[in-house]
Amino acid sequence: MSDNIFDYIIVGGGTAGCLLANRLSADASKRVLLIEAGRKDDYHWIHVPVGYLYCIGNPRTDWLYNTEPDAGLNGRSLRYPRGKTLGGCSSINGMIYMRGQARDYDQWAQLTGDDSWSWDNALPHFMLHEDHYKGASALHGARDTPPALMQDQVQPYQKLLRHRNAGGEWRVDKQRLRWDILDAFSEAAQQAGIPATEDFNRGDNEGVGYFEVNQKNGFRWNTAKAFLRPACFGRPNFEMWTSAQVSKLVIERQGDGSQRCTGVEVWTGQERVTAYANRDSSSNGEARKGEVILSAGSIGSPQILQLSGIGPAALLQRLGIPVVVDLPGVGVNLQDHLQIRSVYKVKSSTTKNFTLNTLSNSLWGKARIALEYALRQTGPMSMAPSQLGAFTRSSPEQPYPNIEYHVQPLSLDAFGEPLHSFNAFTASVCNLNPTSRGSVTIKTNRFEDAPAIAPNYLSTAEDRQVAADSLRVTRRIVAQSALAAYEPEEFRPGVQYQTNEDLARLAGDIATTIFHPVGTTKMGRADDPLAVVDAHLRVRGVSGLRVVDAGVMPLITSGNTNSPTLMIAEKAAQWIQSGV
């Protein structure tokens, strides 16, 4: 760490950070530093798909956050997993490839006043790094996607990427297993009016089908594999620090009175080091300065901003932090998908091991599972946490699909607890567009201390109504004839609960996060008082500083949030390289 001057400093080696490191270091004339607070992704359970069970709640790979007690959850506090390892949340998440709905991005364009965020303009930036198992098409990318399928705005950007394998790094695969009970649920959903679909990522994700996953040959495919290895590691202009936590940003007042971020202070576990993002001149003699890019996630980025004096002035003053820029939107606008876990006991006279509960409840069953994965990388150890998905409306009045199902051939009392001894499946349903808003706020001026995470789930009448309605949709699906042979019996929440009030209260008892926090550093127009960054993700009031992660989403996407975060990073890299 002797030469600590870089053109670009990326804070966070997670989903967005790994892609940014790849794209920005493609220019051999720029020095790029990637800083990750966690360790390298050399822990074996990261790479075995079912290993998320051993990564979440493990200090080796998880920040071990908890939420504040939540009134909407009847006073409960939730475990709030966030990846603390190279690859970030892509190393511990559910591996589901999901873009959301076209209307999500069209809304972003309206809220920011920038049409580059519209669905039509976002789609090429999804396709640019996608490697879809079916090959390239008008909606999907793959290695060596024909230029004709890319919009003009992406093609010049491709030429800036000097490595031969630019594009197609993010593998999207078909799942390597199926379950009779899930096939029956899919048929029941169709009987209940939800159409079958083979592609959730065409802009309208209504339908039921098996999720596509970020795996390759039966192993998890995280962003460290996709974007850092081997490309970045072979570049002399790229440097990476792991087990190094950024404690604050270095912000200096310029001669004209403006504020500029010129570097970061880093705690290595042994010493405090400062890395600088500046460059006195470019190759053509023009004055040029570097950039710091915060990609620490929807929890980490607002925490670092607040610790650095960028955030709500009253909060900062109360904690004795000098106010650099009063930005009241830093840490607010937190949105998340809250999943309500309905559990159904099932019976069958034809086979014993038709859910994971009974398949894995013996040493012989566990041995069979392990042997199948060792020999073929298939079976339950190749499972994403949820295999079958469905998108539909919580009530006929909804103008578009507003709830998502994650269906699993298993059940348990709570994440981390043992599977039940009886056969069962879980139909988890979440409100895709919650109106509840939460916050992330530092509790002290110490970077070592976790911030207060307050999602404020089910805090609006709209969200409580969708919760009640979605449980009724689940019951309607399960009542169809396709599942009759399994004699499903509602175990959670229980058929005795029928009223809106009962169901909303019970949702608070059995619901949990689906790990999709976004919005805490949202982008917006100049006249939006809560916008933290502009449409090109530049922090207001501080030059040389951007936020590039899920925190910039003004509204949560209608689906899983990992892939949209990669698209955001792809766009940001193009702007940064173009000097925009």
Coordinates of C-alpha atoms in Angstrom, one line a residue:
M1 CA 0.0 0.0 0.0
S2 CA 2.9 2.3 -0.6
D3 CA 1.6 4.1 -3.7
N4 CA -1.9 5.1 -2.7
I5 CA -2.9 7.4 -5.6
F6 CA -5.5 6.1 -8.0
D7 CA -7.8 7.3 -10.8
Y8 CA -10.8 5.4 -9.4
I9 CA -11.4 4.0 -5.9
I10 CA -14.3 1.6 -5.6
V11 CA -15.6 1.1 -2.1
G12 CA -17.1 -2.4 -1.9
G13 CA -16.2 -5.5 -3.8
G14 CA -19.8 -6.8 -4.1
T15 CA -22.3 -7.0 -6.9
A16 CA -21.8 -3.6 -8.3
G17 CA -18.2 -3.2 -7.2
C18 CA -16.8 -6.2 -9.1
L19 CA -18.4 -5.2 -12.4
L20 CA -17.1 -1.6 -12.0
A21 CA -13.6 -2.9 -11.3
N22 CA -13.7 -4.9 -14.4
R23 CA -15.0 -2.2 -16.6
L24 CA -12.9 0.7 -15.3
S25 CA -9.6 -1.2 -15.2
A26 CA -10.2 -2.1 -18.9
D27 CA -8.6 1.2 -19.6
A28 CA -4.9 0.5 -19.1
S29 CA -4.1 4.1 -18.5
K30 CA -6.2 4.3 -15.3
R31 CA -5.2 2.9 -11.9
V32 CA -8.1 1.3 -10.2
L33 CA -8.4 0.3 -6.5
L34 CA -11.1 -2.0 -5.2
I35 CA -11.6 -2.1 -1.4
E36 CA -13.6 -4.9 0.2
A37 CA -14.2 -5.1 4.0
G38 CA -14.6 -8.8 3.9
R39 CA -12.2 -11.6 2.9
K40 CA -11.7 -13.3 -0.4
D41 CA -14.4 -15.6 -1.7
D42 CA -12.4 -18.7 -1.0
Y43 CA -14.8 -20.2 1.5
H44 CA -16.1 -23.5 0.0
W45 CA -19.7 -22.9 1.1
I46 CA -20.0 -19.8 -1.1
H47 CA -19.7 -21.9 -4.2
V48 CA -22.0 -24.8 -3.4
P49 CA -25.5 -23.5 -4.1
V50 CA -27.1 -24.8 -0.9
G51 CA -24.1 -23.3 1.0
Y52 CA -26.1 -20.1 1.6
L53 CA -27.4 -21.9 4.7
Y54 CA -23.9 -21.8 6.1
C55 CA -23.0 -18.3 4.8
I56 CA -25.9 -16.3 6.2
G57 CA -25.4 -15.7 9.9
N58 CA -21.7 -16.6 9.5
P59 CA -19.2 -13.8 10.4
R60 CA -17.0 -15.2 7.7
T61 CA -19.4 -14.0 5.0
D62 CA -22.2 -11.9 6.6
W63 CA -22.2 -8.5 8.3
L64 CA -24.6 -10.0 10.9
Y65 CA -27.0 -7.0 10.9
N66 CA -30.3 -7.0 12.7
T67 CA -33.3 -4.7 12.3
E68 CA -34.7 -2.5 15.0
P69 CA -37.8 -3.9 16.6
D70 CA -40.6 -3.4 14.1
A71 CA -44.2 -2.4 15.0
G72 CA -45.4 -3.9 11.7
L73 CA -43.9 -7.2 12.7
N74 CA -45.5 -7.1 16.1
G75 CA -42.3 -5.9 17.8
R76 CA -40.0 -8.5 16.2
S77 CA -36.5 -7.9 15.1
L78 CA -35.2 -9.7 12.0
R79 CA -31.8 -11.0 11.0
Y80 CA -30.7 -8.8 8.0
P81 CA -28.1 -10.6 6.0
R82 CA -25.6 -8.6 3.9
G83 CA -22.6 -10.1 2.1
K84 CA -19.2 -9.4 3.7
T85 CA -16.9 -11.2 1.3
L86 CA -15.7 -10.7 -2.3
G87 CA -18.8 -10.8 -4.4
G88 CA -20.9 -9.3 -1.7
C89 CA -24.5 -10.4 -1.6
S90 CA -24.0 -12.3 -4.9
S91 CA -21.9 -14.8 -2.8
I92 CA -24.7 -15.5 -0.3
N93 CA -28.0 -14.7 -2.1
G94 CA -30.7 -16.9 -3.7
M95 CA -29.0 -16.8 -7.1
I96 CA -32.3 -15.9 -8.9
Y97 CA -31.9 -14.0 -12.1
M98 CA -34.7 -11.4 -12.2
R99 CA -34.9 -8.0 -13.9
G100 CA -38.3 -6.9 -12.7
Q101 CA -40.9 -5.2 -14.9
A102 CA -40.5 -2.7 -17.7
R103 CA -42.7 -0.2 -15.8
D104 CA -40.2 -0.1 -13.0
Y105 CA -37.5 1.4 -15.2
D106 CA -40.0 3.7 -17.0
Q107 CA -40.9 5.0 -13.6
W108 CA -37.2 5.6 -12.8
A109 CA -37.0 7.6 -16.0
Q110 CA -39.9 9.8 -15.0
L111 CA -38.6 10.3 -11.4
T112 CA -35.1 11.3 -12.6
G113 CA -36.1 13.1 -15.7
D114 CA -33.6 11.0 -17.6
D115 CA -34.9 8.6 -20.3
S116 CA -31.6 6.6 -20.2
W117 CA -33.2 4.7 -17.2
S118 CA -36.3 3.6 -19.3
W119 CA -36.8 -0.1 -20.0
D120 CA -35.8 0.2 -23.6
N121 CA -32.5 1.9 -22.7
A122 CA -31.8 -0.3 -19.7
L123 CA -32.3 -3.6 -21.6
P124 CA -29.0 -3.4 -23.6
H125 CA -27.1 -2.9 -20.3
F126 CA -28.6 -6.1 -18.9
M127 CA -27.7 -7.9 -22.1
L128 CA -24.2 -6.6 -22.3
H129 CA -22.9 -8.8 -19.4
E130 CA -25.5 -11.6 -19.7
D131 CA -24.5 -15.1 -20.7
H132 CA -27.9 -16.8 -21.1
Y133 CA -27.9 -20.6 -21.5
K134 CA -30.3 -20.4 -24.4
G135 CA -28.0 -18.0 -26.3
A136 CA -28.5 -14.5 -27.6
S137 CA -31.8 -13.1 -28.7
A138 CA -33.7 -9.8 -28.8
L139 CA -34.2 -10.0 -25.0
H140 CA -31.1 -11.9 -23.8
G141 CA -27.4 -11.6 -24.2
A142 CA -24.7 -14.3 -24.4
R143 CA -21.1 -14.5 -25.1
D144 CA -20.4 -12.8 -28.5
T145 CA -23.9 -11.4 -28.8
P146 CA -24.2 -10.0 -32.3
P147 CA -23.9 -6.1 -32.3
A148 CA -27.2 -5.9 -34.1
L149 CA -28.9 -6.9 -30.9
M150 CA -27.3 -4.1 -29.0
Q151 CA -28.5 -0.5 -29.1
D152 CA -26.1 2.1 -30.5
Q153 CA -25.5 3.6 -27.1
V154 CA -23.8 0.4 -25.9
Q155 CA -21.7 -0.4 -28.9
P156 CA -19.1 2.3 -28.4
Y157 CA -18.8 1.4 -24.8
Q158 CA -18.0 -2.2 -25.8
K159 CA -15.0 -1.0 -27.7
L160 CA -13.6 0.6 -24.5
L161 CA -13.4 -2.8 -22.9
R162 CA -10.0 -4.1 -23.8
H163 CA -10.2 -7.7 -22.6
R164 CA -11.3 -10.3 -25.0
N165 CA -14.1 -11.7 -22.9
A166 CA -16.0 -8.4 -22.4
G167 CA -19.7 -9.1 -22.3
G168 CA -21.4 -12.3 -21.4
E169 CA -19.7 -12.8 -18.0
W170 CA -22.9 -13.1 -16.0
R171 CA -24.0 -16.7 -16.4
V172 CA -27.8 -17.4 -16.4
D173 CA -28.6 -21.1 -16.2
K174 CA -31.5 -23.5 -16.0
Q175 CA -32.0 -25.1 -12.6
R176 CA -30.6 -28.6 -12.4
L177 CA -33.6 -30.3 -10.6
R178 CA -37.4 -30.4 -10.4
W179 CA -39.9 -31.6 -7.8
D180 CA -43.3 -33.2 -8.3
I181 CA -44.8 -31.1 -5.6
L182 CA -43.6 -27.9 -7.3
D183 CA -44.9 -29.1 -10.6
A184 CA -48.3 -29.7 -8.9
F185 CA -48.2 -26.2 -7.4
S186 CA -47.4 -24.7 -10.9
E187 CA -50.4 -26.6 -12.4
A188 CA -52.6 -25.4 -9.5
A189 CA -51.5 -21.8 -10.1
Q190 CA -52.5 -22.1 -13.7
Q191 CA -55.9 -23.5 -12.7
A192 CA -56.2 -20.4 -10.5
G193 CA -55.6 -18.1 -13.6
I194 CA -51.9 -17.5 -13.5
P195 CA -50.4 -18.4 -17.0
A196 CA -47.4 -20.5 -17.4
T197 CA -44.2 -18.8 -18.5
E198 CA -40.7 -19.9 -19.5
D199 CA -39.2 -16.4 -19.2
F200 CA -39.7 -13.9 -16.3
N201 CA -37.3 -11.4 -17.8
R202 CA -39.1 -10.1 -20.9
G203 CA -40.4 -6.9 -19.2
D204 CA -43.7 -8.4 -18.1
N205 CA -43.0 -11.1 -15.5
E206 CA -46.6 -12.3 -15.0
G207 CA -46.8 -16.1 -14.8
V208 CA -45.6 -19.2 -13.1
G209 CA -42.5 -21.2 -13.8
Y210 CA -39.1 -22.3 -12.5
F211 CA -36.6 -19.5 -11.8
E212 CA -33.5 -19.1 -13.8
V213 CA -30.4 -18.9 -11.7
N214 CA -26.9 -17.5 -11.6
Q215 CA -25.0 -20.8 -11.6
K216 CA -22.6 -22.5 -13.9
N217 CA -22.2 -26.3 -14.1
G218 CA -24.1 -26.6 -10.7
F219 CA -22.0 -24.1 -8.8
R220 CA -22.9 -20.6 -7.7
W221 CA -21.7 -18.0 -10.1
N222 CA -20.9 -14.8 -8.1
T223 CA -19.6 -11.5 -9.4
A224 CA -16.1 -12.2 -8.2
K225 CA -15.9 -15.2 -10.6
A226 CA -17.6 -13.3 -13.4
F227 CA -15.9 -10.0 -13.4
L228 CA -12.6 -10.2 -11.3
R229 CA -11.2 -13.6 -12.4
P230 CA -9.3 -13.8 -14.5
A231 CA -9.5 -10.4 -16.2
C232 CA -8.8 -8.0 -13.4
F233 CA -6.2 -10.1 -11.6
G234 CA -4.0 -10.0 -14.7
R235 CA -4.0 -6.2 -15.1
P236 CA -1.1 -4.2 -13.7
N237 CA -3.3 -1.2 -13.3
F238 CA -5.7 -3.0 -10.9
E239 CA -5.2 -3.3 -7.2
M240 CA -7.5 -4.9 -4.6
W241 CA -7.5 -4.6 -0.8
T242 CA -9.5 -7.2 1.2
S243 CA -10.2 -7.2 4.9
A244 CA -10.0 -3.4 4.6
Q245 CA -12.9 -1.3 5.9
V246 CA -13.5 2.3 4.8
S247 CA -14.0 4.4 7.9
K248 CA -14.8 7.7 6.1
L249 CA -14.4 9.7 3.0
V250 CA -11.7 12.4 2.6
I251 CA -13.5 15.6 1.5
E252 CA -11.7 18.8 0.8
R253 CA -12.9 22.3 0.1
Q254 CA -11.7 23.6 -3.3
G255 CA -10.4 27.0 -4.2
D256 CA -13.9 28.0 -5.6
G257 CA -15.5 27.0 -2.3
S258 CA -16.9 23.7 -3.6
Q259 CA -16.5 20.3 -1.9
R260 CA -14.7 17.4 -3.5
C261 CA -14.1 13.8 -2.4
T262 CA -10.4 13.2 -2.8
G263 CA -10.0 9.8 -1.2
V264 CA -10.9 7.4 1.6
E265 CA -9.6 6.5 5.0
V266 CA -9.2 2.7 5.4
W267 CA -8.8 0.6 8.4
T268 CA -6.8 -2.5 7.5
G269 CA -7.1 -4.2 10.9
Q270 CA -3.6 -3.1 11.8
E271 CA -3.3 0.5 10.6
R272 CA -5.2 3.4 9.1
V273 CA -4.3 4.1 5.5
T274 CA -5.5 6.9 3.2
A275 CA -6.0 6.2 -0.5
Y276 CA -6.3 9.2 -2.8
A277 CA -8.4 9.5 -5.9
N278 CA -6.7 12.3 -7.9
R279 CA -4.6 12.8 -11.0
D280 CA -2.8 16.0 -11.7
S281 CA -3.1 15.7 -15.5
S282 CA -4.3 13.4 -18.2
S283 CA -2.2 12.1 -21.1
N284 CA -3.3 15.1 -23.3
G285 CA -2.3 17.6 -20.6
E286 CA -5.8 18.5 -19.5
A287 CA -6.4 18.9 -15.8
R288 CA -8.1 15.8 -14.4
K289 CA -9.1 14.4 -11.0
G290 CA -10.2 10.9 -10.1
E291 CA -13.4 9.6 -8.6
V292 CA -14.5 7.7 -5.5
I293 CA -17.4 5.3 -6.1
L294 CA -19.4 4.0 -3.2
S295 CA -20.7 0.5 -3.9
A296 CA -21.0 -0.6 -0.3
G297 CA -24.7 -1.4 -0.7
S298 CA -28.0 0.0 0.7
I299 CA -26.8 -0.3 4.2
G300 CA -23.0 0.4 3.9
S301 CA -23.1 3.4 1.5
P302 CA -25.5 5.6 3.6
Q303 CA -23.5 4.6 6.7
I304 CA -20.2 5.8 5.1
L305 CA -21.8 9.0 3.8
Q306 CA -23.2 9.9 7.3
L307 CA -19.9 9.1 9.0
S308 CA -18.2 11.5 6.5
G309 CA -20.6 14.4 7.2
I310 CA -22.9 13.9 4.3
G311 CA -26.5 13.4 5.4
P312 CA -29.2 14.8 7.6
A313 CA -27.6 17.7 9.5
A314 CA -29.6 17.2 12.7
L315 CA -28.4 13.6 13.0
L316 CA -24.8 14.5 12.2
Q317 CA -24.7 17.4 14.7
R318 CA -26.2 15.2 17.4
L319 CA -23.3 12.7 17.0
G320 CA -20.7 15.4 16.8
I321 CA -19.9 14.9 13.1
P322 CA -19.1 18.1 11.2
V323 CA -21.7 18.7 8.5
V324 CA -20.1 18.7 5.0
V325 CA -23.4 18.6 3.1
D326 CA -26.9 18.6 4.6
L327 CA -28.5 15.9 2.5
P328 CA -31.7 14.8 4.4
G329 CA -32.3 11.9 2.0
V330 CA -29.2 9.9 3.0
G331 CA -30.5 6.8 4.8
V332 CA -34.2 7.4 4.2
N333 CA -36.5 5.8 1.6
L334 CA -35.5 2.3 2.6
Q335 CA -37.6 -0.2 0.8
D336 CA -37.6 -4.0 1.0
H337 CA -39.6 -7.0 0.0
L338 CA -41.3 -8.7 3.0
Q339 CA -42.2 -12.3 2.3
I340 CA -45.1 -14.0 4.1
R341 CA -44.3 -17.7 4.5
S342 CA -47.4 -19.9 4.3
V343 CA -46.6 -23.5 5.2
Y344 CA -48.7 -26.5 4.0
K345 CA -48.4 -30.0 5.3
V346 CA -48.9 -32.6 2.5
K347 CA -49.5 -36.3 2.2
S348 CA -49.0 -38.8 -0.5
S349 CA -49.5 -42.5 -0.8
T350 CA -47.2 -42.9 -3.8
T351 CA -43.8 -41.9 -2.4
K352 CA -42.1 -41.0 0.8
N353 CA -39.4 -38.6 -0.2
F354 CA -41.3 -36.0 -2.1
T355 CA -40.2 -33.0 -0.1
L356 CA -36.8 -32.1 1.3
N357 CA -38.1 -32.5 4.8
T358 CA -38.2 -36.2 4.5
L359 CA -35.6 -36.7 1.9
S360 CA -33.0 -35.2 4.3
N361 CA -34.2 -36.5 7.6
S362 CA -31.9 -39.5 7.7
L363 CA -28.2 -40.2 7.3
W364 CA -28.9 -42.3 4.2
G365 CA -30.9 -39.5 2.7
K366 CA -28.2 -36.9 3.4
A367 CA -25.6 -39.3 1.9
R368 CA -27.7 -39.7 -1.3
I369 CA -28.0 -35.9 -1.6
A370 CA -24.2 -35.4 -1.1
L371 CA -23.3 -38.3 -3.5
E372 CA -25.6 -37.0 -6.3
Y373 CA -24.0 -33.5 -6.0
A374 CA -20.4 -34.9 -5.9
L375 CA -21.0 -37.0 -9.0
R376 CA -23.2 -34.8 -11.1
Q377 CA -23.6 -31.4 -9.4
T378 CA -27.4 -31.9 -9.4
G379 CA -30.1 -32.6 -6.8
P380 CA -30.9 -30.6 -3.6
M381 CA -27.3 -29.4 -3.0
S382 CA -27.6 -27.5 -6.3
M383 CA -30.8 -25.9 -5.2
A384 CA -31.4 -22.2 -5.1
P385 CA -33.3 -21.3 -1.9
S386 CA -36.5 -21.0 -4.0
Q387 CA -37.0 -23.0 -7.2
L388 CA -40.5 -22.2 -8.4
G389 CA -41.7 -18.6 -8.9
A390 CA -45.0 -16.9 -9.7
F391 CA -46.0 -13.3 -10.4
T392 CA -49.7 -12.3 -10.2
R393 CA -52.1 -9.7 -8.8
S394 CA -53.2 -9.7 -5.2
S395 CA -56.7 -8.6 -6.2
P396 CA -58.5 -8.0 -9.5
E397 CA -58.3 -4.3 -9.0
Q398 CA -54.5 -4.3 -9.3
P399 CA -53.4 -3.0 -12.8
Y400 CA -50.3 -5.2 -12.9
P401 CA -48.7 -8.2 -11.1
N402 CA -47.9 -6.8 -7.7
I403 CA -47.0 -10.0 -5.7
E404 CA -44.2 -12.6 -6.2
Y405 CA -44.1 -16.2 -5.0
H406 CA -41.0 -18.1 -4.0
V407 CA -42.1 -21.7 -3.6
Q408 CA -40.0 -24.4 -1.9
P409 CA -40.4 -28.1 -1.3
L410 CA -39.5 -27.8 2.4
S411 CA -40.6 -26.1 5.6
L412 CA -39.1 -24.9 8.8
D413 CA -40.0 -22.6 11.7
A414 CA -37.5 -19.9 10.9
F415 CA -34.4 -19.5 8.8
G416 CA -31.5 -21.4 10.4
E417 CA -33.8 -23.8 12.2
P418 CA -34.1 -27.5 11.4
L419 CA -36.5 -28.7 8.7
H420 CA -39.8 -30.0 9.9
S421 CA -40.1 -33.8 10.4
F422 CA -43.3 -33.9 8.3
N423 CA -43.7 -33.4 4.6
A424 CA -44.6 -29.9 3.6
F425 CA -44.0 -27.1 1.2
T426 CA -43.7 -23.3 1.7
A427 CA -45.3 -20.7 -0.5
S428 CA -43.7 -17.4 0.4
V429 CA -45.4 -14.3 -1.1
C430 CA -44.1 -10.7 -1.1
N431 CA -45.6 -7.3 -2.0
L432 CA -43.5 -6.2 -5.0
N433 CA -44.3 -2.5 -4.6
P434 CA -44.5 -1.7 -0.9
T435 CA -45.5 1.8 0.1
S436 CA -43.8 1.5 3.6
R437 CA -40.6 3.4 3.9
G438 CA -37.8 2.8 6.4
S439 CA -34.4 4.2 7.3
V440 CA -30.7 3.4 7.9
T441 CA -29.0 5.8 10.4
I442 CA -25.7 5.6 12.2
K443 CA -26.0 5.3 16.0
T444 CA -22.5 6.6 16.8
N445 CA -19.6 8.3 15.0
R446 CA -17.6 5.0 15.1
F447 CA -17.3 3.1 11.8
E448 CA -17.1 -0.2 13.7
D449 CA -20.7 0.2 15.0
A450 CA -23.6 -1.2 12.9
P451 CA -26.2 1.4 11.9
A452 CA -29.9 1.3 13.0
I453 CA -31.9 -0.5 10.3
A454 CA -35.6 0.3 10.6
P455 CA -37.6 -1.0 7.6
N456 CA -41.0 -0.1 9.0
Y457 CA -42.7 -3.0 7.4
L458 CA -46.5 -3.0 7.0
S459 CA -46.7 0.6 8.2
T460 CA -49.2 1.6 5.6
A461 CA -52.9 0.6 5.1
E462 CA -52.0 -0.3 1.5
D463 CA -49.3 -2.8 2.5
R464 CA -51.5 -4.4 5.2
Q465 CA -54.3 -4.9 2.6
V466 CA -51.9 -6.5 0.1
A467 CA -50.6 -8.8 2.8
A468 CA -54.1 -10.0 3.6
D469 CA -55.1 -10.3 0.0
S470 CA -51.9 -12.2 -1.0
L471 CA -52.6 -14.8 1.7
R472 CA -56.0 -15.3 0.2
V473 CA -54.4 -15.8 -3.3
T474 CA -52.2 -18.5 -1.8
R475 CA -55.3 -20.3 -0.4
R476 CA -57.0 -20.1 -3.7
I477 CA -54.0 -21.7 -5.5
V478 CA -53.7 -24.5 -3.0
A479 CA -57.4 -25.2 -3.2
Q480 CA -57.1 -26.2 -6.9
S481 CA -57.5 -29.8 -8.0
A482 CA -53.9 -30.1 -9.1
L483 CA -52.8 -30.3 -5.5
A484 CA -55.7 -32.4 -4.2
A485 CA -53.7 -35.7 -4.3
Y486 CA -51.4 -34.2 -1.7
E487 CA -54.2 -33.3 0.7
P488 CA -52.6 -29.9 1.6
E489 CA -53.3 -28.7 5.2
E490 CA -52.5 -25.1 6.1
F491 CA -50.0 -25.2 9.0
R492 CA -49.0 -21.5 8.9
P493 CA -50.8 -19.1 9.4
G494 CA -53.9 -21.3 9.9
V495 CA -57.3 -21.4 8.4
Q496 CA -58.9 -19.9 11.6
Y497 CA -57.6 -16.5 10.5
Q498 CA -59.9 -14.9 7.9
T499 CA -60.4 -11.2 8.4
N500 CA -58.2 -8.5 7.0
E501 CA -57.1 -7.5 10.5
D502 CA -56.3 -11.1 11.5
L503 CA -54.3 -11.8 8.3
A504 CA -52.3 -8.6 8.5
R505 CA -51.5 -9.2 12.1
L506 CA -50.5 -12.8 11.3
A507 CA -48.4 -11.6 8.4
G508 CA -46.4 -9.6 11.0
D509 CA -45.9 -12.8 13.0
I510 CA -44.7 -15.1 10.2
A511 CA -43.1 -12.7 7.6
T512 CA -39.4 -12.1 7.1
T513 CA -37.2 -10.1 4.8
I514 CA -36.3 -11.5 1.4
F515 CA -33.0 -9.5 1.5
H516 CA -33.8 -6.8 -1.0
P517 CA -33.0 -3.5 0.7
V518 CA -32.9 -0.6 -1.8
G519 CA -33.4 3.2 -2.0
T520 CA -31.3 4.7 0.8
T521 CA -29.3 6.9 -1.5
K522 CA -31.9 7.4 -4.2
M523 CA -31.4 9.2 -7.5
G524 CA -33.8 12.0 -8.5
R525 CA -34.4 15.4 -10.0
A526 CA -32.7 18.5 -8.6
D527 CA -36.0 19.7 -7.1
D528 CA -36.4 16.4 -5.1
P529 CA -35.4 17.2 -1.5
L530 CA -34.7 13.6 -0.7
A531 CA -32.6 12.8 -3.8
V532 CA -29.0 11.9 -2.8
V533 CA -27.6 11.5 -6.3
D534 CA -28.5 12.8 -9.7
A535 CA -29.5 10.7 -12.7
H536 CA -25.8 9.9 -13.4
L537 CA -25.4 8.8 -9.7
R538 CA -23.2 11.8 -8.7
V539 CA -23.6 12.8 -5.0
R540 CA -25.2 16.2 -4.7
G541 CA -22.9 18.9 -3.3
V542 CA -19.7 16.9 -3.5
S543 CA -17.8 16.4 -6.8
G544 CA -15.7 13.4 -7.5
L545 CA -18.1 11.1 -5.6
R546 CA -20.8 8.7 -6.9
V547 CA -23.0 6.0 -5.4
V548 CA -23.4 2.9 -7.5
D549 CA -25.4 0.2 -5.8
A550 CA -29.0 -0.8 -5.1
G551 CA -29.4 2.3 -2.8
V552 CA -29.8 4.6 -5.8
M553 CA -33.1 2.9 -6.9
P554 CA -35.8 5.5 -6.3
L555 CA -38.4 2.7 -6.3
I556 CA -37.8 -1.0 -5.7
T557 CA -38.0 -3.3 -8.7
S558 CA -40.8 -5.7 -9.1
G559 CA -38.7 -8.8 -8.4
N560 CA -35.3 -9.8 -7.0
T561 CA -32.8 -6.9 -7.0
N562 CA -29.3 -8.4 -7.7
S563 CA -29.5 -8.3 -11.5
P564 CA -30.9 -4.7 -11.6
T565 CA -27.9 -3.7 -9.5
L566 CA -25.5 -5.1 -12.2
M567 CA -27.4 -3.1 -14.8
I568 CA -27.0 0.1 -12.8
A569 CA -23.2 -0.6 -12.5
E570 CA -22.9 -1.2 -16.2
K571 CA -24.5 2.2 -16.9
A572 CA -22.4 3.9 -14.3
A573 CA -19.2 2.5 -15.7
Q574 CA -20.0 3.8 -19.2
W575 CA -20.7 7.3 -17.8
I576 CA -17.5 7.3 -15.7
Q577 CA -15.3 6.2 -18.6
S578 CA -17.0 8.9 -20.7
G579 CA -16.4 11.6 -18.1
V580 CA -20.1 12.2 -17.7

